[in-house]
Amino acid sequence: MVCGSVYLPKDDKLGEDAHFICPEKQTIGVADGIGGWAKKGIDAGQYARELMHNALIAVHNPNNIDEQKRKRKVADMIGAVDPRKVLQETYAKTKEKGSSTACILSLNKESGVLHAVNVGDSGFLLFRNNKVVYQSPTQQRRFNCPYQLGNGISSDRPDSAWEEWIQTVPGDIVVLGTDGLLDNMFPSEIEQVLVQGGGGDRDLDLGCGELASSIANLALYNSFDKHSPSPFSENARKAGFEHKGGKIDDITVIVAQVVSL
């Protein structure tokens, strides 16, 4: 995968989102600190940032490879990272107060299989020929109350993570983001950005970065729109709440294009 990313905090501070990209291990991740902690004087963004910092370290741990690769005694294979093991190690080493969602993806370049784990309402979409072919499910206990990793008694643990393996082909585009993206953009809107941006066909590093910027800025625009439908407003209606327009939030977007060996 060749990747580019953009982070747009909702204010001038660091915000509560965090992410990492590890090109050599073909692994990416996002986290979104739960804002409700601010009422207790706790910056959940610190938890999210420590979580992603520890994840970047964990992807280099040779113990965090999938079992199939371990049996073949290939400990340093690009794309052989097991994101569930990464999440488990990351969670154990994160000691900040607060809680956070987390989504980690790793591509096995040999097989083209994308291995994903997710806790909460961050997530990703897979596009092929500029059309969405897969969207990860969210984990919520009720509307706007996602599963969340943390050190509190009521927090979730890594074993609650949703996990999936998805076959990709060269040219596929993965869009990974926090709920600031997913609450404010329908898949069809991202499809339009990919079409207008050429689907990442230019210089790949530059192309993915430009696509991430275009997607994030449209999500930002939508978040301030008080009238147009949004995924957040539609989910609110389904849950019995009234909400018009988008949802102002931190926005993190990583765009990754699958390339051939």
PDB file of C-alpha atoms in Angstrom:
ATOM      1  CA  MET A   1       0.000   0.000   0.000  1.00  0.00           C
ATOM      2  CA  VAL A   2       1.060   3.524  -0.772  1.00  0.00           C
ATOM      3  CA  CYS A   3      -0.495   5.957   1.700  1.00  0.00           C
ATOM      4  CA  GLY A   4      -1.320   9.571   2.380  1.00  0.00           C
ATOM      5  CA  SER A   5      -3.116  11.132   5.331  1.00  0.00           C
ATOM      6  CA  VAL A   6      -4.750  14.315   6.607  1.00  0.00           C
ATOM      7  CA  TYR A   7      -5.833  15.298  10.107  1.00  0.00           C
ATOM      8  CA  LEU A   8      -8.220  18.212  10.674  1.00  0.00           C
ATOM      9  CA  PRO A   9      -8.855  18.870  14.378  1.00  0.00           C
ATOM     10  CA  LYS A  10     -12.103  20.667  15.081  1.00  0.00           C
ATOM     11  CA  ASP A  11     -10.255  23.468  16.890  1.00  0.00           C
ATOM     12  CA  ASP A  12      -6.749  24.914  17.016  1.00  0.00           C
ATOM     13  CA  LYS A  13      -5.589  22.372  19.577  1.00  0.00           C
ATOM     14  CA  LEU A  14      -4.278  18.829  19.060  1.00  0.00           C
ATOM     15  CA  GLY A  15      -7.783  17.394  19.070  1.00  0.00           C
ATOM     16  CA  GLU A  16      -8.663  13.848  20.120  1.00  0.00           C
ATOM     17  CA  ASP A  17      -7.825  11.857  16.977  1.00  0.00           C
ATOM     18  CA  ALA A  18      -4.528  10.108  16.273  1.00  0.00           C
ATOM     19  CA  HIS A  19      -3.162   7.873  13.528  1.00  0.00           C
ATOM     20  CA  PHE A  20      -0.076   6.109  12.248  1.00  0.00           C
ATOM     21  CA  ILE A  21       1.290   4.854   8.930  1.00  0.00           C
ATOM     22  CA  CYS A  22       4.020   2.213   8.714  1.00  0.00           C
ATOM     23  CA  PRO A  23       4.877   1.730   5.015  1.00  0.00           C
ATOM     24  CA  GLU A  24       7.534  -0.946   5.544  1.00  0.00           C
ATOM     25  CA  LYS A  25       5.065  -3.120   7.457  1.00  0.00           C
ATOM     26  CA  GLN A  26       2.086  -2.183   5.252  1.00  0.00           C
ATOM     27  CA  THR A  27       0.068  -1.289   8.342  1.00  0.00           C
ATOM     28  CA  ILE A  28      -2.059   1.757   9.175  1.00  0.00           C
ATOM     29  CA  GLY A  29      -4.312   2.761  12.037  1.00  0.00           C
ATOM     30  CA  VAL A  30      -6.569   5.457  13.470  1.00  0.00           C
ATOM     31  CA  ALA A  31      -7.909   6.210  16.933  1.00  0.00           C
ATOM     32  CA  ASP A  32     -10.487   8.659  18.255  1.00  0.00           C
ATOM     33  CA  GLY A  33     -10.368   9.679  21.907  1.00  0.00           C
ATOM     34  CA  ILE A  34     -13.811   9.846  23.507  1.00  0.00           C
ATOM     35  CA  GLY A  35     -14.682  13.490  24.083  1.00  0.00           C
ATOM     36  CA  GLY A  36     -16.890  12.852  27.104  1.00  0.00           C
ATOM     37  CA  TRP A  37     -13.786  12.562  29.276  1.00  0.00           C
ATOM     38  CA  ALA A  38     -13.359  16.340  29.069  1.00  0.00           C
ATOM     39  CA  LYS A  39     -16.136  16.691  31.654  1.00  0.00           C
ATOM     40  CA  LYS A  40     -13.770  15.019  34.120  1.00  0.00           C
ATOM     41  CA  GLY A  41     -10.837  17.190  33.103  1.00  0.00           C
ATOM     42  CA  ILE A  42      -9.216  14.378  31.091  1.00  0.00           C
ATOM     43  CA  ASP A  43      -7.930  14.833  27.537  1.00  0.00           C
ATOM     44  CA  ALA A  44      -8.812  11.547  25.822  1.00  0.00           C
ATOM     45  CA  GLY A  45      -6.681  12.677  22.903  1.00  0.00           C
ATOM     46  CA  GLN A  46      -3.649  11.820  25.002  1.00  0.00           C
ATOM     47  CA  TYR A  47      -4.901   8.250  25.317  1.00  0.00           C
ATOM     48  CA  ALA A  48      -5.493   8.037  21.557  1.00  0.00           C
ATOM     49  CA  ARG A  49      -2.058   9.463  20.777  1.00  0.00           C
ATOM     50  CA  GLU A  50      -0.300   7.065  23.141  1.00  0.00           C
ATOM     51  CA  LEU A  51      -2.334   4.203  21.684  1.00  0.00           C
ATOM     52  CA  MET A  52      -1.216   4.949  18.123  1.00  0.00           C
ATOM     53  CA  HIS A  53       2.382   5.612  19.217  1.00  0.00           C
ATOM     54  CA  ASN A  54       2.457   2.192  20.873  1.00  0.00           C
ATOM     55  CA  ALA A  55       0.839   0.622  17.808  1.00  0.00           C
ATOM     56  CA  LEU A  56       3.615   1.949  15.576  1.00  0.00           C
ATOM     57  CA  ILE A  57       6.148   0.347  17.906  1.00  0.00           C
ATOM     58  CA  ALA A  58       4.194  -2.912  18.119  1.00  0.00           C
ATOM     59  CA  VAL A  59       4.070  -3.463  14.358  1.00  0.00           C
ATOM     60  CA  HIS A  60       7.849  -3.934  14.431  1.00  0.00           C
ATOM     61  CA  ASN A  61       7.660  -6.630  17.123  1.00  0.00           C
ATOM     62  CA  PRO A  62       8.448  -9.988  15.418  1.00  0.00           C
ATOM     63  CA  ASN A  63       6.019 -11.657  17.823  1.00  0.00           C
ATOM     64  CA  ASN A  64       3.149  -9.779  16.183  1.00  0.00           C
ATOM     65  CA  ILE A  65       3.081 -11.731  12.925  1.00  0.00           C
ATOM     66  CA  ASP A  66       0.234 -14.009  11.930  1.00  0.00           C
ATOM     67  CA  GLU A  67       0.530 -17.694  12.771  1.00  0.00           C
ATOM     68  CA  GLN A  68       0.732 -18.840   9.173  1.00  0.00           C
ATOM     69  CA  LYS A  69       3.823 -16.723   8.606  1.00  0.00           C
ATOM     70  CA  ARG A  70       5.299 -17.878  11.902  1.00  0.00           C
ATOM     71  CA  LYS A  71       4.979 -21.531  10.850  1.00  0.00           C
ATOM     72  CA  ARG A  72       6.799 -20.680   7.615  1.00  0.00           C
ATOM     73  CA  LYS A  73       9.545 -19.043   9.704  1.00  0.00           C
ATOM     74  CA  VAL A  74       9.220 -15.768   7.869  1.00  0.00           C
ATOM     75  CA  ALA A  75       9.366 -13.204  10.657  1.00  0.00           C
ATOM     76  CA  ASP A  76      10.047 -10.076   8.631  1.00  0.00           C
ATOM     77  CA  MET A  77       7.671 -10.457   5.679  1.00  0.00           C
ATOM     78  CA  ILE A  78       6.109  -7.238   4.443  1.00  0.00           C
ATOM     79  CA  GLY A  79       2.400  -7.364   5.232  1.00  0.00           C
ATOM     80  CA  ALA A  80       2.671 -10.196   7.716  1.00  0.00           C
ATOM     81  CA  VAL A  81       1.647  -8.065  10.695  1.00  0.00           C
ATOM     82  CA  ASP A  82      -1.260  -9.428  12.734  1.00  0.00           C
ATOM     83  CA  PRO A  83      -3.289  -6.331  13.705  1.00  0.00           C
ATOM     84  CA  ARG A  84      -5.105  -8.160  16.505  1.00  0.00           C
ATOM     85  CA  LYS A  85      -1.794  -8.946  18.217  1.00  0.00           C
ATOM     86  CA  VAL A  86      -0.698  -5.372  17.626  1.00  0.00           C
ATOM     87  CA  LEU A  87      -3.901  -4.117  19.247  1.00  0.00           C
ATOM     88  CA  GLN A  88      -3.448  -6.408  22.237  1.00  0.00           C
ATOM     89  CA  GLU A  89       0.140  -5.283  22.853  1.00  0.00           C
ATOM     90  CA  THR A  90      -0.753  -1.650  22.230  1.00  0.00           C
ATOM     91  CA  TYR A  91      -3.636  -1.752  24.690  1.00  0.00           C
ATOM     92  CA  ALA A  92      -1.504  -3.380  27.390  1.00  0.00           C
ATOM     93  CA  LYS A  93       1.154  -0.661  27.121  1.00  0.00           C
ATOM     94  CA  THR A  94      -1.161   2.359  26.986  1.00  0.00           C
ATOM     95  CA  LYS A  95      -1.490   3.871  30.453  1.00  0.00           C
ATOM     96  CA  GLU A  96      -2.962   7.338  29.870  1.00  0.00           C
ATOM     97  CA  LYS A  97      -6.380   8.108  31.315  1.00  0.00           C
ATOM     98  CA  GLY A  98      -9.320   8.207  28.944  1.00  0.00           C
ATOM     99  CA  SER A  99     -10.581   5.887  26.238  1.00  0.00           C
ATOM    100  CA  SER A 100     -10.568   5.642  22.462  1.00  0.00           C
ATOM    101  CA  THR A 101     -11.852   3.808  19.451  1.00  0.00           C
ATOM    102  CA  ALA A 102      -9.239   2.087  17.283  1.00  0.00           C
ATOM    103  CA  CYS A 103      -9.028   0.581  13.811  1.00  0.00           C
ATOM    104  CA  ILE A 104      -5.859  -1.084  12.490  1.00  0.00           C
ATOM    105  CA  LEU A 105      -5.357  -2.529   8.991  1.00  0.00           C
ATOM    106  CA  SER A 106      -2.473  -4.569   7.590  1.00  0.00           C
ATOM    107  CA  LEU A 107      -1.978  -5.734   4.015  1.00  0.00           C
ATOM    108  CA  ASN A 108      -0.246  -9.004   3.196  1.00  0.00           C
ATOM    109  CA  LYS A 109       1.463  -8.106  -0.074  1.00  0.00           C
ATOM    110  CA  GLU A 110       2.004 -11.765  -0.989  1.00  0.00           C
ATOM    111  CA  SER A 111      -1.676 -12.698  -0.925  1.00  0.00           C
ATOM    112  CA  GLY A 112      -3.303  -9.268  -1.242  1.00  0.00           C
ATOM    113  CA  VAL A 113      -5.392  -9.965   1.864  1.00  0.00           C
ATOM    114  CA  LEU A 114      -6.266  -6.983   4.041  1.00  0.00           C
ATOM    115  CA  HIS A 115      -6.505  -7.968   7.717  1.00  0.00           C
ATOM    116  CA  ALA A 116      -8.566  -5.553   9.839  1.00  0.00           C
ATOM    117  CA  VAL A 117      -9.487  -5.141  13.493  1.00  0.00           C
ATOM    118  CA  ASN A 118     -11.777  -2.454  14.831  1.00  0.00           C
ATOM    119  CA  VAL A 119     -13.133  -1.320  18.180  1.00  0.00           C
ATOM    120  CA  GLY A 120     -15.844   1.340  17.982  1.00  0.00           C
ATOM    121  CA  ASP A 121     -17.038   3.628  15.211  1.00  0.00           C
ATOM    122  CA  SER A 122     -13.878   4.393  13.289  1.00  0.00           C
ATOM    123  CA  GLY A 123     -13.621   2.257  10.168  1.00  0.00           C
ATOM    124  CA  PHE A 124     -12.773   1.955   6.507  1.00  0.00           C
ATOM    125  CA  LEU A 125     -14.162   1.540   3.012  1.00  0.00           C
ATOM    126  CA  LEU A 126     -12.662  -0.387   0.104  1.00  0.00           C
ATOM    127  CA  PHE A 127     -13.080   1.010  -3.408  1.00  0.00           C
ATOM    128  CA  ARG A 128     -12.496  -0.808  -6.683  1.00  0.00           C
ATOM    129  CA  ASN A 129     -12.694   1.114  -9.959  1.00  0.00           C
ATOM    130  CA  ASN A 130     -13.909   4.085  -7.899  1.00  0.00           C
ATOM    131  CA  LYS A 131     -16.908   2.138  -6.557  1.00  0.00           C
ATOM    132  CA  VAL A 132     -17.308   1.067  -2.948  1.00  0.00           C
ATOM    133  CA  VAL A 133     -17.207  -2.719  -2.603  1.00  0.00           C
ATOM    134  CA  TYR A 134     -16.908  -2.985   1.177  1.00  0.00           C
ATOM    135  CA  GLN A 135     -17.568  -0.881   4.287  1.00  0.00           C
ATOM    136  CA  SER A 136     -16.617  -2.039   7.763  1.00  0.00           C
ATOM    137  CA  PRO A 137     -19.375  -2.259  10.386  1.00  0.00           C
ATOM    138  CA  THR A 138     -19.404  -0.017  13.452  1.00  0.00           C
ATOM    139  CA  GLN A 139     -19.566  -1.169  17.049  1.00  0.00           C
ATOM    140  CA  GLN A 140     -21.986   0.837  19.182  1.00  0.00           C
ATOM    141  CA  ARG A 141     -23.915   0.004  22.322  1.00  0.00           C
ATOM    142  CA  ARG A 142     -26.441   2.658  21.407  1.00  0.00           C
ATOM    143  CA  PHE A 143     -26.546   5.656  19.111  1.00  0.00           C
ATOM    144  CA  ASN A 144     -23.352   7.731  19.356  1.00  0.00           C
ATOM    145  CA  CYS A 145     -21.958   5.496  22.108  1.00  0.00           C
ATOM    146  CA  PRO A 146     -19.192   3.409  20.504  1.00  0.00           C
ATOM    147  CA  TYR A 147     -17.149   0.597  21.939  1.00  0.00           C
ATOM    148  CA  GLN A 148     -13.946   2.093  23.341  1.00  0.00           C
ATOM    149  CA  LEU A 149     -10.626   0.852  24.627  1.00  0.00           C
ATOM    150  CA  GLY A 150      -9.500   2.202  27.979  1.00  0.00           C
ATOM    151  CA  ASN A 151      -8.193   1.412  31.421  1.00  0.00           C
ATOM    152  CA  GLY A 152     -11.487   1.971  33.236  1.00  0.00           C
ATOM    153  CA  ILE A 153     -13.646  -0.789  34.662  1.00  0.00           C
ATOM    154  CA  SER A 154     -16.377  -0.245  32.071  1.00  0.00           C
ATOM    155  CA  SER A 155     -14.006   0.151  29.107  1.00  0.00           C
ATOM    156  CA  ASP A 156     -13.748  -2.451  26.362  1.00  0.00           C
ATOM    157  CA  ARG A 157     -10.806  -4.768  25.833  1.00  0.00           C
ATOM    158  CA  PRO A 158      -9.106  -5.848  22.591  1.00  0.00           C
ATOM    159  CA  ASP A 159     -10.953  -9.180  22.620  1.00  0.00           C
ATOM    160  CA  SER A 160     -14.152  -7.255  21.816  1.00  0.00           C
ATOM    161  CA  ALA A 161     -12.692  -6.107  18.495  1.00  0.00           C
ATOM    162  CA  TRP A 162     -14.420  -6.950  15.231  1.00  0.00           C
ATOM    163  CA  GLU A 163     -12.040  -8.728  12.852  1.00  0.00           C
ATOM    164  CA  GLU A 164     -12.136  -9.417   9.117  1.00  0.00           C
ATOM    165  CA  TRP A 165      -9.962 -10.541   6.200  1.00  0.00           C
ATOM    166  CA  ILE A 166     -10.712  -8.997   2.787  1.00  0.00           C
ATOM    167  CA  GLN A 167      -9.191  -9.887  -0.564  1.00  0.00           C
ATOM    168  CA  THR A 168      -7.838  -6.898  -2.476  1.00  0.00           C
ATOM    169  CA  VAL A 169      -6.425  -6.473  -5.974  1.00  0.00           C
ATOM    170  CA  PRO A 170      -3.847  -3.956  -7.263  1.00  0.00           C
ATOM    171  CA  GLY A 171      -5.484  -0.590  -7.829  1.00  0.00           C
ATOM    172  CA  ASP A 172      -7.944  -0.911  -4.948  1.00  0.00           C
ATOM    173  CA  ILE A 173      -8.183   2.124  -2.687  1.00  0.00           C
ATOM    174  CA  VAL A 174      -8.723   1.914   1.067  1.00  0.00           C
ATOM    175  CA  VAL A 175     -10.127   4.947   2.881  1.00  0.00           C
ATOM    176  CA  LEU A 176      -9.629   4.652   6.636  1.00  0.00           C
ATOM    177  CA  GLY A 177     -11.031   7.270   8.974  1.00  0.00           C
ATOM    178  CA  THR A 178     -12.449   8.251  12.319  1.00  0.00           C
ATOM    179  CA  ASP A 179     -16.123   9.007  12.784  1.00  0.00           C
ATOM    180  CA  GLY A 180     -15.470  12.630  11.820  1.00  0.00           C
ATOM    181  CA  LEU A 181     -15.200  11.262   8.287  1.00  0.00           C
ATOM    182  CA  LEU A 182     -17.775   8.483   8.453  1.00  0.00           C
ATOM    183  CA  ASP A 183     -20.477  10.609  10.117  1.00  0.00           C
ATOM    184  CA  ASN A 184     -20.173  13.314   7.483  1.00  0.00           C
ATOM    185  CA  MET A 185     -19.676  11.577   4.143  1.00  0.00           C
ATOM    186  CA  PHE A 186     -21.719   8.977   2.325  1.00  0.00           C
ATOM    187  CA  PRO A 187     -19.775   6.380   0.310  1.00  0.00           C
ATOM    188  CA  SER A 188     -21.180   7.912  -2.887  1.00  0.00           C
ATOM    189  CA  GLU A 189     -19.542  11.247  -2.003  1.00  0.00           C
ATOM    190  CA  ILE A 190     -16.162   9.565  -1.586  1.00  0.00           C
ATOM    191  CA  GLU A 191     -16.697   7.833  -4.933  1.00  0.00           C
ATOM    192  CA  GLN A 192     -17.150  11.235  -6.553  1.00  0.00           C
ATOM    193  CA  VAL A 193     -13.890  12.492  -5.027  1.00  0.00           C
ATOM    194  CA  LEU A 194     -12.040   9.433  -6.349  1.00  0.00           C
ATOM    195  CA  VAL A 195     -13.448   9.955  -9.836  1.00  0.00           C
ATOM    196  CA  GLN A 196     -12.570  13.647  -9.846  1.00  0.00           C
ATOM    197  CA  GLY A 197      -9.120  12.931  -8.421  1.00  0.00           C
ATOM    198  CA  GLY A 198      -8.287  10.227 -10.921  1.00  0.00           C
ATOM    199  CA  GLY A 199      -8.435   7.446  -8.343  1.00  0.00           C
ATOM    200  CA  GLY A 200      -4.814   7.927  -7.298  1.00  0.00           C
ATOM    201  CA  ASP A 201      -3.398   7.219 -10.785  1.00  0.00           C
ATOM    202  CA  ARG A 202      -0.825  10.030 -10.549  1.00  0.00           C
ATOM    203  CA  ASP A 203       2.397   9.788  -8.517  1.00  0.00           C
ATOM    204  CA  LEU A 204       1.073   7.449  -5.849  1.00  0.00           C
ATOM    205  CA  ASP A 205       2.397   9.148  -2.721  1.00  0.00           C
ATOM    206  CA  LEU A 206       1.234  12.544  -3.926  1.00  0.00           C
ATOM    207  CA  GLY A 207      -2.034  11.159  -5.285  1.00  0.00           C
ATOM    208  CA  CYS A 208      -3.025   9.462  -2.021  1.00  0.00           C
ATOM    209  CA  GLY A 209      -2.180  12.585  -0.042  1.00  0.00           C
ATOM    210  CA  GLU A 210      -4.234  14.768  -2.361  1.00  0.00           C
ATOM    211  CA  LEU A 211      -7.173  12.381  -2.207  1.00  0.00           C
ATOM    212  CA  ALA A 212      -7.001  12.289   1.585  1.00  0.00           C
ATOM    213  CA  SER A 213      -6.996  16.089   1.648  1.00  0.00           C
ATOM    214  CA  SER A 214      -9.960  16.343  -0.736  1.00  0.00           C
ATOM    215  CA  ILE A 215     -11.979  13.798   1.221  1.00  0.00           C
ATOM    216  CA  ALA A 216     -11.176  15.336   4.602  1.00  0.00           C
ATOM    217  CA  ASN A 217     -12.005  18.853   3.488  1.00  0.00           C
ATOM    218  CA  LEU A 218     -15.336  17.783   2.035  1.00  0.00           C
ATOM    219  CA  ALA A 219     -16.112  15.987   5.304  1.00  0.00           C
ATOM    220  CA  LEU A 220     -15.216  19.229   7.115  1.00  0.00           C
ATOM    221  CA  TYR A 221     -17.533  21.223   4.854  1.00  0.00           C
ATOM    222  CA  ASN A 222     -20.347  18.727   5.414  1.00  0.00           C
ATOM    223  CA  SER A 223     -19.839  18.815   9.177  1.00  0.00           C
ATOM    224  CA  PHE A 224     -20.830  22.517   9.222  1.00  0.00           C
ATOM    225  CA  ASP A 225     -23.809  22.003   6.904  1.00  0.00           C
ATOM    226  CA  LYS A 226     -26.915  22.274   9.093  1.00  0.00           C
ATOM    227  CA  HIS A 227     -29.426  21.280   6.443  1.00  0.00           C
ATOM    228  CA  SER A 228     -28.212  18.500   4.116  1.00  0.00           C
ATOM    229  CA  PRO A 229     -28.602  14.821   5.078  1.00  0.00           C
ATOM    230  CA  SER A 230     -25.552  13.076   6.519  1.00  0.00           C
ATOM    231  CA  PRO A 231     -24.812   9.554   7.763  1.00  0.00           C
ATOM    232  CA  PHE A 232     -24.965  10.975  11.299  1.00  0.00           C
ATOM    233  CA  SER A 233     -28.389  12.561  10.793  1.00  0.00           C
ATOM    234  CA  GLU A 234     -29.744   9.396   9.186  1.00  0.00           C
ATOM    235  CA  ASN A 235     -28.473   7.216  12.034  1.00  0.00           C
ATOM    236  CA  ALA A 236     -29.907   9.695  14.547  1.00  0.00           C
ATOM    237  CA  ARG A 237     -33.313   9.447  12.889  1.00  0.00           C
ATOM    238  CA  LYS A 238     -33.192   5.645  12.943  1.00  0.00           C
ATOM    239  CA  ALA A 239     -32.420   5.795  16.669  1.00  0.00           C
ATOM    240  CA  GLY A 240     -35.353   8.113  17.333  1.00  0.00           C
ATOM    241  CA  PHE A 241     -33.442  11.390  17.587  1.00  0.00           C
ATOM    242  CA  GLU A 242     -33.765  14.564  15.532  1.00  0.00           C
ATOM    243  CA  HIS A 243     -30.566  15.949  14.057  1.00  0.00           C
ATOM    244  CA  LYS A 244     -30.134  17.935  10.875  1.00  0.00           C
ATOM    245  CA  GLY A 245     -26.937  18.215   8.875  1.00  0.00           C
ATOM    246  CA  GLY A 246     -23.481  17.005   9.748  1.00  0.00           C
ATOM    247  CA  LYS A 247     -21.566  16.577  12.985  1.00  0.00           C
ATOM    248  CA  ILE A 248     -18.653  18.856  13.906  1.00  0.00           C
ATOM    249  CA  ASP A 249     -15.757  16.646  14.970  1.00  0.00           C
ATOM    250  CA  ASP A 250     -12.059  15.934  14.513  1.00  0.00           C
ATOM    251  CA  ILE A 251     -11.498  14.368  11.093  1.00  0.00           C
ATOM    252  CA  THR A 252      -8.766  11.878  10.235  1.00  0.00           C
ATOM    253  CA  VAL A 253      -8.456  10.341   6.768  1.00  0.00           C
ATOM    254  CA  ILE A 254      -5.864   7.864   5.490  1.00  0.00           C
ATOM    255  CA  VAL A 255      -5.993   6.916   1.809  1.00  0.00           C
ATOM    256  CA  ALA A 256      -4.046   3.806   0.806  1.00  0.00           C
ATOM    257  CA  GLN A 257      -3.742   2.376  -2.678  1.00  0.00           C
ATOM    258  CA  VAL A 258      -2.933  -1.305  -3.169  1.00  0.00           C
ATOM    259  CA  VAL A 259      -0.026  -1.749  -5.583  1.00  0.00           C
ATOM    260  CA  SER A 260       1.326  -4.863  -7.264  1.00  0.00           C
ATOM    261  CA  LEU A 261       4.537  -6.518  -6.112  1.00  0.00           C
TER     262      LEU A 261
END
